[in-house]
Coordinates of C-alpha atoms in Angstrom, one line a residue:
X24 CA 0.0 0.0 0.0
X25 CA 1.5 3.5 -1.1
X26 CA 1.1 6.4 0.9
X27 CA 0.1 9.5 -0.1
X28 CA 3.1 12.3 -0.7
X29 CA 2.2 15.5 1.4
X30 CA 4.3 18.4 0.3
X31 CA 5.6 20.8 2.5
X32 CA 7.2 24.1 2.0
X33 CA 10.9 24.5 2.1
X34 CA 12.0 26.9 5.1
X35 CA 13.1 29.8 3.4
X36 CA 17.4 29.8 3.9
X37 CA 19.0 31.7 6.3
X38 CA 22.6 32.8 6.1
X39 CA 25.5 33.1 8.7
X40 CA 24.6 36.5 9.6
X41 CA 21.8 38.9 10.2
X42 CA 20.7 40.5 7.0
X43 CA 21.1 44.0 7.1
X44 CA 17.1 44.7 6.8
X45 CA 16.9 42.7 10.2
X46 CA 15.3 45.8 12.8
X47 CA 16.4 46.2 16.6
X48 CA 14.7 43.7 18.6
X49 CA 13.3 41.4 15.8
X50 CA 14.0 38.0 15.8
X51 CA 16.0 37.2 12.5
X52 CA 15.1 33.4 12.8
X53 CA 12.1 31.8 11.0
X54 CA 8.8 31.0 13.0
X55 CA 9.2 27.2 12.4
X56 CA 12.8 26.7 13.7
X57 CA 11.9 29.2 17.0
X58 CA 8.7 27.0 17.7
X59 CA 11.0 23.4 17.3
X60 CA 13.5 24.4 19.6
X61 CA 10.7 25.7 22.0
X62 CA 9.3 22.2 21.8
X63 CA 12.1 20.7 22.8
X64 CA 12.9 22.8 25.7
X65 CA 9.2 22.0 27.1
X66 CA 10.1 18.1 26.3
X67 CA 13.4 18.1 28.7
X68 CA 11.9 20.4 31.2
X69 CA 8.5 18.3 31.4
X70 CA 9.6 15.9 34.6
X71 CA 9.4 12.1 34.1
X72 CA 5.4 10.2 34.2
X73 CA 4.6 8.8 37.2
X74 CA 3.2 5.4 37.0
X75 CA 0.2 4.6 39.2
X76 CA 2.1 2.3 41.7
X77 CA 4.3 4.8 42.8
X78 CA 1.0 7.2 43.3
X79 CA -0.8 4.4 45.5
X80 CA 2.0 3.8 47.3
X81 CA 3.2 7.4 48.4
X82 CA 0.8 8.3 50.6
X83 CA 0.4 5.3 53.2
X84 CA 4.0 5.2 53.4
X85 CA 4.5 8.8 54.0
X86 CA 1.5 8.4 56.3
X87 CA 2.9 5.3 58.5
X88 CA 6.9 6.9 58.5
X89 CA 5.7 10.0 59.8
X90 CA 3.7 8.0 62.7
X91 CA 7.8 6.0 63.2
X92 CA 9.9 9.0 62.6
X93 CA 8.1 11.9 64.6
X94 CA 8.7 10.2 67.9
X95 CA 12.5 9.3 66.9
X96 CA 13.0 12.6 65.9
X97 CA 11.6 14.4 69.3
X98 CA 13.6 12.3 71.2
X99 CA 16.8 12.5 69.1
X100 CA 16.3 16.5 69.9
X101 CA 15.8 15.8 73.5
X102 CA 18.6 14.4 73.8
X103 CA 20.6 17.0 71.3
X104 CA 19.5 19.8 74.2
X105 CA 20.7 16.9 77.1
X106 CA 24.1 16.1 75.7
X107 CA 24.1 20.5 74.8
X108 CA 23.5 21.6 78.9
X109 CA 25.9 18.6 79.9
X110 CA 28.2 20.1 77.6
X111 CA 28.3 23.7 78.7
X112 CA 27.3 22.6 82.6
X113 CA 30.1 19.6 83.3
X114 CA 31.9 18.5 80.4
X115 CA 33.7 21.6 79.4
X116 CA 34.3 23.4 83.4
X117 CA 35.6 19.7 84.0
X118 CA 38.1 19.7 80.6
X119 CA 39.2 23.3 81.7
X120 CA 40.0 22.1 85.5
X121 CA 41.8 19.1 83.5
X122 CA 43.8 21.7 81.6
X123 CA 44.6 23.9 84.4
X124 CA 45.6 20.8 86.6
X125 CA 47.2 19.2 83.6
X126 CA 49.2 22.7 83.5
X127 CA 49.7 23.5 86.9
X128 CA 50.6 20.0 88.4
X129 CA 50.8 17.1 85.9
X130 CA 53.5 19.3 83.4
X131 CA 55.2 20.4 86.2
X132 CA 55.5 17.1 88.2
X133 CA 56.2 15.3 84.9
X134 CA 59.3 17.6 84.0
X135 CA 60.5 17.2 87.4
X136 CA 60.2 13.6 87.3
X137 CA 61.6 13.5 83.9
X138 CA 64.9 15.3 85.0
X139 CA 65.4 13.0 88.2
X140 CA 65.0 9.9 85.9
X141 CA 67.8 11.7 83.4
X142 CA 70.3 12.4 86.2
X143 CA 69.5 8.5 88.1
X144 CA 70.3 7.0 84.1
X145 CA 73.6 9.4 83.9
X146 CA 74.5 8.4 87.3
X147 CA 73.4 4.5 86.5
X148 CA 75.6 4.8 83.1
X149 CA 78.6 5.9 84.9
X150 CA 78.6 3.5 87.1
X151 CA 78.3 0.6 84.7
X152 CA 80.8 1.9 82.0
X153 CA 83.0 2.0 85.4
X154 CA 82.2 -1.4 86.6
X155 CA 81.6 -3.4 83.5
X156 CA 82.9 -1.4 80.7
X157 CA 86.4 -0.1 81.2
X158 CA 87.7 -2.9 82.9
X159 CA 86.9 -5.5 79.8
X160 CA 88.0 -2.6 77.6
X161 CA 91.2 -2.1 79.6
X162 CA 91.5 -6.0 79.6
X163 CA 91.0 -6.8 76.0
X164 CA 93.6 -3.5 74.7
X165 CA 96.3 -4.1 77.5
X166 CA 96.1 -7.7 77.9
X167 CA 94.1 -10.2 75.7
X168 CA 95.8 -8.3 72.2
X169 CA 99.2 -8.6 73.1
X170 CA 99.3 -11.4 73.9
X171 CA 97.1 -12.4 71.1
X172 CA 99.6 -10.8 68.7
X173 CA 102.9 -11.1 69.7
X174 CA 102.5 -14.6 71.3
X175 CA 100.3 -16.4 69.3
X176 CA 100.0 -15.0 65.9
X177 CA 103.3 -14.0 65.0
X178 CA 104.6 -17.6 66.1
X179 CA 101.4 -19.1 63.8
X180 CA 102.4 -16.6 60.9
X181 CA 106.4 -17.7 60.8
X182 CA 104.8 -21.6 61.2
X183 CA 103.0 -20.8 58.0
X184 CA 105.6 -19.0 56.1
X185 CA 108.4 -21.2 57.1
X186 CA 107.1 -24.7 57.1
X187 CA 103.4 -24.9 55.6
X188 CA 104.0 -23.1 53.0
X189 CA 106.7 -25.2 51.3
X190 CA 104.8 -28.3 52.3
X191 CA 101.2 -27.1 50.5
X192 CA 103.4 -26.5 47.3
X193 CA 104.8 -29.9 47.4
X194 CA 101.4 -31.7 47.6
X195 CA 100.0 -29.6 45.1
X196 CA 102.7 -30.3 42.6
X197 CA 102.3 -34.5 43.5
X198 CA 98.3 -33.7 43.3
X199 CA 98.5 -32.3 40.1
X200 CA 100.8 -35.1 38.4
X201 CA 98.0 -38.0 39.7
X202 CA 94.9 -35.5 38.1
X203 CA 96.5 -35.2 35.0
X204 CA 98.4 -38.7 34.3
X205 CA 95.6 -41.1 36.0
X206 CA 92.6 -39.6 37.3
X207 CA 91.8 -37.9 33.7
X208 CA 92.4 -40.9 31.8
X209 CA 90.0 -43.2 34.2
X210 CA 87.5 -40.5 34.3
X211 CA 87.3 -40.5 30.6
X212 CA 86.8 -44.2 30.5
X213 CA 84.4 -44.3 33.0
X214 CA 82.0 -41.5 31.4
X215 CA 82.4 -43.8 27.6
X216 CA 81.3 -46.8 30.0
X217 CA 78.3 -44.7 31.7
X218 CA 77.1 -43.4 28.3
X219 CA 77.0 -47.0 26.8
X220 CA 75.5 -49.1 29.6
X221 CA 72.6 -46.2 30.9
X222 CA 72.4 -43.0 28.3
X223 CA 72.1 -44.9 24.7
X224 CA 69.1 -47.3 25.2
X225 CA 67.2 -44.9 27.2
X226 CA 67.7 -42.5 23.8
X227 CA 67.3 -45.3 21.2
X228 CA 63.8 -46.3 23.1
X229 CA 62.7 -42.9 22.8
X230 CA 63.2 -42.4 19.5
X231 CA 62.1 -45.6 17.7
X232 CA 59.5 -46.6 20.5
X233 CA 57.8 -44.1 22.3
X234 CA 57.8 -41.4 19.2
X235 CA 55.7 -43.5 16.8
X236 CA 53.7 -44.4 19.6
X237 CA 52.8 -40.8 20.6
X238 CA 52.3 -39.9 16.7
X239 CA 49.4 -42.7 16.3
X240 CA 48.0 -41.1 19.6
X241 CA 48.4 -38.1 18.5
X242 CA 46.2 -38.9 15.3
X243 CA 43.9 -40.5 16.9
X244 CA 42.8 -38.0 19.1
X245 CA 42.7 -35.2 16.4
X246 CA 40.3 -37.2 13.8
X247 CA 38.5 -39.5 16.2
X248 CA 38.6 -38.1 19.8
X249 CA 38.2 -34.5 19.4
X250 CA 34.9 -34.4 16.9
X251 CA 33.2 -36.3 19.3
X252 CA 34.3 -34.0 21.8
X253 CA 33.4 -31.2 20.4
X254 CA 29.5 -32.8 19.1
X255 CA 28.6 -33.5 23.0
X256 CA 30.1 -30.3 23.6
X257 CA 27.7 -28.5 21.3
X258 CA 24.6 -31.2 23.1
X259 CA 25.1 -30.4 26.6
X260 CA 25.6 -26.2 25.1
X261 CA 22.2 -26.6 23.1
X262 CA 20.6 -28.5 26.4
X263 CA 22.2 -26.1 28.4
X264 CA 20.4 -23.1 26.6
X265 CA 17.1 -24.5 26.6
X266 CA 17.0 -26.0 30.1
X267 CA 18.9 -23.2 31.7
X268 CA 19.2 -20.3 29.7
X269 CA 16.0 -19.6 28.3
X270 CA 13.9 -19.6 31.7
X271 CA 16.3 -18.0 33.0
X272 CA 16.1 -15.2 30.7
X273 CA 12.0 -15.3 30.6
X274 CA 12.3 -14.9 34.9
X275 CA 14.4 -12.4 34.4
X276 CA 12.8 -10.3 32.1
X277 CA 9.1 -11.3 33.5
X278 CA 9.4 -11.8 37.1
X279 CA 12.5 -10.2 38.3
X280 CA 12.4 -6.8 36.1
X281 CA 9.1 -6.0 37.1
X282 CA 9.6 -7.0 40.9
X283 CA 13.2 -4.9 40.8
X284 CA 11.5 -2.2 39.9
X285 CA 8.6 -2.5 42.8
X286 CA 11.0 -2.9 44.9
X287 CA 12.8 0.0 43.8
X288 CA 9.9 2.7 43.8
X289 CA 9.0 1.0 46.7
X290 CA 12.3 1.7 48.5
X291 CA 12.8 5.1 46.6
X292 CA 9.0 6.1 48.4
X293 CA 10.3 5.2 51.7
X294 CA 13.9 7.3 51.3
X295 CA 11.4 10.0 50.0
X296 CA 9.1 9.7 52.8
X297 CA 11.6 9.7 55.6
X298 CA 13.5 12.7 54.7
X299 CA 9.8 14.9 54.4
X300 CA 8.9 13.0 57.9
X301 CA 12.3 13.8 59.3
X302 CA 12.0 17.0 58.2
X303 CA 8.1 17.6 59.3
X304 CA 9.2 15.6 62.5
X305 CA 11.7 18.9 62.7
X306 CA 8.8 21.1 62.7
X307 CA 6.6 19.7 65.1
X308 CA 9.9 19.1 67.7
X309 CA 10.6 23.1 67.1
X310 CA 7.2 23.6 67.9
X311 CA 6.6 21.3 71.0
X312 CA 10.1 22.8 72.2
X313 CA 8.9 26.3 71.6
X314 CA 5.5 25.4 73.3
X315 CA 7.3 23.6 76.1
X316 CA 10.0 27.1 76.5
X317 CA 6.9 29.3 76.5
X318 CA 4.7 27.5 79.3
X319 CA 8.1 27.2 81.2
X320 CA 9.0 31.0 81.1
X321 CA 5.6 31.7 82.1
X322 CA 5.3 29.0 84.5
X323 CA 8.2 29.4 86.3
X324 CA 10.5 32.3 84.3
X325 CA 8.2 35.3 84.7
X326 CA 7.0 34.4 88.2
X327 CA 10.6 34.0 89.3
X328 CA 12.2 37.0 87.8
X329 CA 9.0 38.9 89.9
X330 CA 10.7 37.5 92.7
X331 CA 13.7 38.3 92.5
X332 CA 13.1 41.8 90.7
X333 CA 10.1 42.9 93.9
X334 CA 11.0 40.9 96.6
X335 CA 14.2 39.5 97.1
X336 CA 16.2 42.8 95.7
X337 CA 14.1 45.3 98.2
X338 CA 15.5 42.6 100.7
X339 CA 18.5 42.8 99.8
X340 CA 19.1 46.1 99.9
X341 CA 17.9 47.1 103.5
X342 CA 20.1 43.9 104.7
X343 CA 23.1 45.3 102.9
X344 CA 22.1 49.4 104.1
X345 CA 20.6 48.4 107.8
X346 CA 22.6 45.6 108.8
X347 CA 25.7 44.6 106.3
X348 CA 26.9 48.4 106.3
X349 CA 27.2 49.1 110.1
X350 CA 28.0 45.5 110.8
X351 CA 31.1 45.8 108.6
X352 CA 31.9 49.4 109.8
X353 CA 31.8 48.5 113.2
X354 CA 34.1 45.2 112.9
X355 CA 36.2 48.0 110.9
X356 CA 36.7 50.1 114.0
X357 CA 37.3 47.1 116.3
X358 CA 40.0 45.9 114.1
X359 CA 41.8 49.6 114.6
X360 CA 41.0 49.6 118.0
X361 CA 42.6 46.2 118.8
X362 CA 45.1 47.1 116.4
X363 CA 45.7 50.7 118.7
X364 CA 45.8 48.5 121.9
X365 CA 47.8 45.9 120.4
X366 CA 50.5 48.4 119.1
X367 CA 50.7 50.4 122.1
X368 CA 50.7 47.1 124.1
X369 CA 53.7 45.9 122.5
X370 CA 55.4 49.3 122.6
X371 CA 54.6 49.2 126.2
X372 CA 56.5 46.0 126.7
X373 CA 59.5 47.0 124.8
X374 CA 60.1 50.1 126.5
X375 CA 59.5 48.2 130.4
X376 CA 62.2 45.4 128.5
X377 CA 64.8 48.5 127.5
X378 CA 64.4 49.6 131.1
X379 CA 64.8 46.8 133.1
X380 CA 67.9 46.3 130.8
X381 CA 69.3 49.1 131.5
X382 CA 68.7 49.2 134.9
X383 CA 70.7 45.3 135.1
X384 CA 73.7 46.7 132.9
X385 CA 73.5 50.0 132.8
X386 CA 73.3 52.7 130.1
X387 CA 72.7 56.3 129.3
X388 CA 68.8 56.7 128.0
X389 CA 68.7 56.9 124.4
X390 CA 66.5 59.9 123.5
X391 CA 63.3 58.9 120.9
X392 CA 63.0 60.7 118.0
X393 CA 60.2 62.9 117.9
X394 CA 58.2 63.4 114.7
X395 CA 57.6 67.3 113.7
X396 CA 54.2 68.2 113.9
X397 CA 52.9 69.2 110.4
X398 CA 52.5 73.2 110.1
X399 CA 49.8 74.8 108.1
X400 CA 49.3 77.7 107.1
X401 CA 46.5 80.1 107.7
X402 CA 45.1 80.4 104.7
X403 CA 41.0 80.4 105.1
X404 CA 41.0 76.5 104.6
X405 CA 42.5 76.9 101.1
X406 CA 40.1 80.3 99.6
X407 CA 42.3 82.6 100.4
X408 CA 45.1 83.8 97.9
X409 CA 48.4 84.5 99.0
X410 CA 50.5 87.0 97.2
X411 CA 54.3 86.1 96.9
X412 CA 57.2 87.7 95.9
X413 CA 59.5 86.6 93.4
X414 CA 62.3 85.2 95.1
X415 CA 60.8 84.8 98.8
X416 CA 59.1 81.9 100.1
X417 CA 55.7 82.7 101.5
X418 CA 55.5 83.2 105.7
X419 CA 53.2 80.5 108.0
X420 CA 50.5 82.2 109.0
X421 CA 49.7 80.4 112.1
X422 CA 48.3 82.0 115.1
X423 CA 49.6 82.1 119.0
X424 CA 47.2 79.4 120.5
X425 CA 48.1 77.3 117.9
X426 CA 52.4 77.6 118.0
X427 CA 51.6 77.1 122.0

């Protein structure tokens, strides 16, 4: 059956470049080849069909792993905020108390154990290089190698140069003559009788015995043996193939394919639907926690800071005004007070201990030095200005009753 010939126009051609009539901001392509590539932009952008399996399975599964996952998740944040206050409450004041005692006591200790070890192994090394060392080394350089040299190998060297020597040559000269005038000539006999009596039949067997032999194996086996071989080769091959092969192939493609592919929307569902329940288990743990932060501040927070803000800060302060204040001031003028007595006390006793000295030895009285008394100046407790001179130091002003 012929089909019909429809004829289409020819696109009309289009050159290189933009022909000069082309106007800003017109399109110098033709309408057919814009709309084709438009085509196949919404082809490639379209995303892939969804079969109906993978539509009937979403939504229980995403239904039954958020029911697993939200629990997992608000307890995996629980414990997130635990292993966070441990953190910052215990674990890290007790790795700074490691690192201060590690600095201030372990380092330390260790360095000063270190050196004592260092000087008890110099000390320990001196000792056995003097005990064990430089006696043996003494020994052998002093003792055991003179006598080694000058009484037994020089007598052993003139032995050998004087007497051995001359004797080795003369045995190897009389060695020599019986190698070369009997031993070669029975050696040679002795190798013709070998190769006779063993080498030759062995040789003469293998090559007009066992060669032929091998050849008529050897043919055989290549027109006889081997098509037979290779027929039940090709039987148990075409057995093989359709025992075998071919149902394996039709499970394969029939059974296997399609239940791969279950199995893999199946498993790419789940993967699908634990990351949205993970991340939707995220969402209601933010909000429980926020819920749970909320009802705390303004359970306990709020009610607390009240507390402390109107109550225990009022408290506060009249304890530290009424009671702290003139507590501490007073235990501040009893500790000058028995300071006073205490210091004059003392005084006291070292003057009566000078006395009684003197008075046992005897002794002129050493006069005490007398601090001056600071003199001010009357001067209107600082308002008043006093005119000097250039040159001269301004006069105290300091009335009678006050000089005495």
């Amino acid at each position: 059956m012929a089909f019909p010939y429809r004829h289409r126009p020819r696109p009309p051609a289009v050159s290189r470049h933009t022909p000069a009539t082309t106007r800003p901001g017109e399109n110098p392509w033709p309408g057919p080849c814009v709309s084709l590539l438009m085509d196949v932009e919404k082809r490639e952008r379209q995303p892939a069909p969804e079969g109906c399996l993978t539509v009937a399975v979403r939504i229980p599964v995403r239904i039954v792993v958020l029911l697993v996952v939200v629990p997992v998740r608000m307890v995996w944040d629980a414990l997130v905020v635990c292993g966070r206050a441990l953190q910052r409450a215990l674990l890290r004041p007790l790795g700074r108390a490691w690192d201060r005692l590690y600095e201030t006591v372990l380092a330390p200790a260790g360095r000063l154990i270190g050196r004592i070890a260092a000087a008890v192994a110099t000390v320990v090394a001196w000792l056995f290089k003097a005990v064990f060392y430089w006696p043996w080394v003494g020994l052998w350089r002093y003792v055991v190698v003179p006598v080694a040299v000058h009484g037994v190998a020089a007598p052993l060297a003139w032995l050998y140069r004087v007497v051995l020597t001359p004797v080795g040559h003369g045995l190897a000269r009389a060695l020599g003559w019986v190698y070369a005038r009997l031993l070669t000539p029975l050696g040679k006999g002795v190798g013709w009788l070998l190769w006779a009596v063993l080498l030759w039949p062995w040789t003469a067997l293998y090559r007009w015995v066992l060669t032929p032999i091998g050849h008529g194996v050897t043919w055989a086996y290549v027109h006889g043996v081997a098509p037979v071989g290779r027929g039940l080769w090709a039987a148990l091959g075409w057995l093989f193939r359709i025992l075998v092969v071919v149902p394996a192939g039709f499970g394969y493609r029939w059974i296997l394919t399609p239940l791969g592919r279950f199995l893999v929307a199946v498993g790419r569902e789940i993967a699908d639907a634990f990351e949205v329940a993970w991340r939707v288990a995220g969402y209601v743990s933010r909000a429980v926690g926020r819920a749970l932060k909320w009802c705390g501040r303004n359970l306990f927070g709020r009610p607390a800071a009240w507390f402390y803000r109107s109550v225990c800060t009022p408290v506060g302060h009249v304890v530290r005004d009424r009671v702290w204040a003139p507590a501490r001031r007073a235990a501040v003028e009893a500790g000058r007070a028995a300071r006073g007595a205490l210091a004059s006390a003392r005084e006291t006793v070292r003057q009566v201990r000078r006395d009684a000295w003197r008075a046992l030895v005897g002794g002129t009285r050493e006069p005490r030095a007398v601090e001056p008394a600071s003199v001010r100046a009357r001067n209107l407790e600082g308002r008043q200005h006093l005119p000097t001179v250039p040159g001269v130091a301004p006069g105290p002003e300091i009335s009678l009753h006050e000089r005495g």
